[in-house]
Amino acid sequence: MDPWAPGGDGTPPDLAALTTLQVLRRLDSGPRGLTDAQAEERLLRYGENAVPEWRTASWPRRFVRSTRDPFTAVLLCLGVVSATVSAWGTALVILSLVVVSCLLRSSGEHRADRSMAGLRELVATTATVLRRGSDGDGDGDGSGARGGRADGGGSRPREIPVDQLVPGDVIRLGPGDLVPADVLLLRASGLTVHQAALTGESAPVEKYAVDAAAPMGVEPVARTPAAGETFAGVFAQPRLCFQGSSVASGSGTAVVVATGTRTRFGAARGRPGRRTASAFDRQVNGISWVLIRFMLLTPPLVLMANAALRGRGLETLPFAVAVAVGLTPEMLPVIVTTALARGASRLARYHAVIVKRLPALHDLGAVDVLFLDKTGTLTQDRPVVGGSTDANGDPDPEVLRWAAVNAWWTLQLADLPAPDALDDAILDAVDEEDPARYEGVAALPFDSVRRLSTAVVRRPGSLGTHTLVVKGAVEAVLQRCALDDEERDRLSALAAREADSGLRLLAVATAERPARHRDYTPADERGLDFRGFVALHDALAPTAAEALKVLAERGVTVKILTGDHPGTAARACLDLGLDMAAGGLAGRDLGVGGHAGPDLGGRDLADGGVGTGGLGSGGLADGGLADGGLGSGGGEVVTAERLDALTDAELAEVARHTTVFARCTPEHKARIVAAVRADGHTTGFLGDGVNDLPALHAADVGICPRDAVDVVRESTDVVLARKDLTAIEHAIGAGRHSSGNIATYLRITLSSNLGNVIAMLVAGLLLPFLPMLPAQVLVQNLCFDAAQLAFAYDRPLPEALRRPTELRSRAFFRFITGFGLINALSDLATFALLASASHAAVDGDGQAEFHSGWFTENLLTQALVMLLLRTSARPASGRRAPSPVRWAAAGLAVTGLLLPLSPLGPVLGMPPLPGLSYVLLGAVLGLYAAGLVLARRRIGGAQL
């Protein structure tokens, strides 16, 4: 068995159960690294440490794929049939429309690929590895793995290309380094890594060797995350670092356990997964195949009817094909591609949003449920101070000042590279001159065992006294304070109540000591005087509240899928005004004595951190907490424990009434998205880490920010310039704009075409001649097609952007059937009037006048339809149609009136009409317009 192949969870088999010594033995390596000969042999056996290249489709391949669209395919078939019956004009027009549509679509997606190429970032190019000469001892048994010696026995550090790393290599990691492969730590000093590329969480994660001293009460492998910590699965193991992460601080030495496609990152990149049909595919294809069946049935029905009733044979085949083409919305591929490409181009130009797959823009317009994580969208990647309280829970800014003194002098005296996120927030909340008024003496920095930090300072005017200022996890600080058990329990309960709302709490204590010259040690952190608590919470994204409001107004339900603690997620939602389902917080109550997870800087905050009850009456200063809280109606938060007990049907029901899902694994996220999608909703998911890939594939449209890991960028449909809800709002608006134009085109074209086809079929059976010659049908379709192109450039009314745009089949067919019958009645009335006025049944001249009259009437009625049916079901009084459609309709009407009078009229067999015919046509059109307006008010609510 390959010892480096990933297991089911992406780690080498049984790695979690192996000691460091056992891992080294299995890898046939040691703390001094491999020899050059071993490395060369393994490079040949396992290949280079490179992730698979993501190959995009070429432009010709995209062009061919574009012909797979159902309507494009049927147009090709109709073109072939037209050519077979020698209707060369019809065949040429149809094939031209197919080519134009495929060119537009393939070119748009090719441009998106080129834009994506500019966003691809390079991974680490070199790594520091320990290698020994070929004559060195093997050290293959792993002896000395616990000895801690750095480079004994001739091993020496060297820089090599990352792709030359092999399993068993020993590498060094330092601040700013990208982790070049999946590694197991042998030694670490203050090491924290950013795993956002893998988990989507911005907070750095503390890593340490399993043989090192672990934090008190913390199981180093596979421990259960708690308040403020995410369920990151394998990524939460402290002794493992993964390719795609980067070192935030500290240093370490590690052995490579997996390279190339065997890494967690490489495995995810190599298996992008196949997306299921999107909302656009389902809706358009559903409508398309119904219409295709009608079109395929039309020619044989026309032939059989004419043969049975009129004794006509194959001479009616061109007419039958022309009728089928008349039913076909042949401009649909061009309209769809033009509208989507135009919307995608505007998004890229004005909002830096790249739409990689054009149909995804329609999916955005149809999205009614948007899933996203809390971090980076609702909140920023940093905490802010919410306030500070004394031991009684009353506001006390002095506590915050002491916390700032600790943060400032710990940073100055402990030789830290930069303040962590919590210290940075504390320093931002006070006057920068306050900590500087004290004289720093010594500092004991934070570590994961003590879970606190200490600064020793001298107060102004106190030459013989040193003040110890201690700040850290609540339980750790309380244990070091001079308190009786009853008072300590009271303060722990107070901290738990305040933390229930999702705040991150730090305790602050001080102690006076006689000045001395010898070093201070952790043993001096005892007998402290408790000062109070400092509360911090995630900084809200400045644009999130307004964006959430706009999304709600546009009918988009936002749901949060996060790995955070329920209280943390719920507080951010409530602060932003995001509606949550009624009910108290769900999930396991940790209570006092439960284990709390790391804070934003990778520290453990408290042993008794966060429960799930409501807040007490004690609030925090500076806008901290009000009375009541989440438990008193703030809303229900569903956690992973409950999800695991639900069936898919039960999960869909729960998801209907739940806004926040907390402590979610990647599998939970994907399952929730799939359940909501199966419940009939169009879903969007915003993610940026490898752990988001299952959910991105489960959603109708996958969205990611530009700085997401490259495997995610390649897998998603839409790439944002920044992780901002405002950008998603713009993208959804653009999608509805384009989808609204497509829906309007379908609504108008198919209702008009259906009426014409019904009228032609009836007239063909009742009249002793063809109601319109094939050439006239072709010219009529060309004129209407040219006018319809204006729909791709239409500007929908604001009402059309306030709800998701869907092509609902039932409402769609109800609409086109109702208005199609009105159109057919108008055409049949025109037939009767023209037949009686022109004596068409008697002579050839009368038939020519009939053709001219119906040609003119058809174009005039289609112009009316474009003007009267393009608006919403509720007429927008006093508002004219936008210029593109208005001018197109006017041009269509003018063509219908003037073409029989022009020199082309006789060529097409259409002589000028007598004056009486225009009067009769005017009467029919007036009645038709009145019928359209009345029908729109009555049945026009069936919108697409």
Coordinates of C-alpha atoms in Angstrom, one line a residue, residues 294-327 756-766 769-772 774:
F294 CA -45.1 20.9 -31.6
M295 CA -42.7 21.9 -34.3
L296 CA -41.9 18.3 -35.3
L297 CA -45.6 17.5 -35.4
T298 CA -46.6 20.5 -37.5
P299 CA -45.3 19.5 -41.0
P300 CA -46.9 16.0 -41.1
L301 CA -50.2 17.4 -39.7
V302 CA -50.3 20.1 -42.4
L303 CA -49.5 17.6 -45.1
M304 CA -52.1 15.1 -43.9
A305 CA -54.8 17.7 -43.5
N306 CA -54.2 19.2 -46.9
A307 CA -54.1 15.8 -48.5
A308 CA -57.4 14.7 -46.9
L309 CA -59.4 17.9 -47.3
R310 CA -57.9 19.5 -50.4
G311 CA -56.3 16.6 -52.2
R312 CA -52.9 18.4 -52.2
G313 CA -49.7 16.4 -52.2
L314 CA -46.0 17.2 -51.6
E315 CA -46.4 20.6 -53.2
T316 CA -47.5 21.8 -49.8
L317 CA -44.3 20.6 -48.1
P318 CA -42.5 24.0 -48.4
F319 CA -45.6 25.6 -46.8
A320 CA -45.6 23.0 -44.0
V321 CA -41.9 23.6 -43.3
A322 CA -42.6 27.4 -43.4
V323 CA -45.4 26.9 -40.8
A324 CA -43.0 25.0 -38.5
V325 CA -40.4 27.7 -38.9
G326 CA -43.0 30.2 -38.1
L327 CA -43.7 28.6 -34.8
N756 CA -50.2 32.9 -36.7
V757 CA -49.7 29.2 -36.9
I758 CA -53.2 28.4 -35.8
A759 CA -54.6 31.0 -38.2
M760 CA -52.5 29.6 -41.1
L761 CA -53.5 26.0 -40.4
V762 CA -57.2 26.9 -40.3
A763 CA -57.0 29.1 -43.3
G764 CA -55.1 26.5 -45.2
L765 CA -57.9 24.1 -44.6
L766 CA -60.8 26.5 -45.4
F769 CA -55.3 28.5 -51.9
L770 CA -52.4 29.0 -49.6
P771 CA -53.0 31.9 -47.2
M772 CA -49.4 33.1 -47.7
P774 CA -43.5 30.5 -48.6

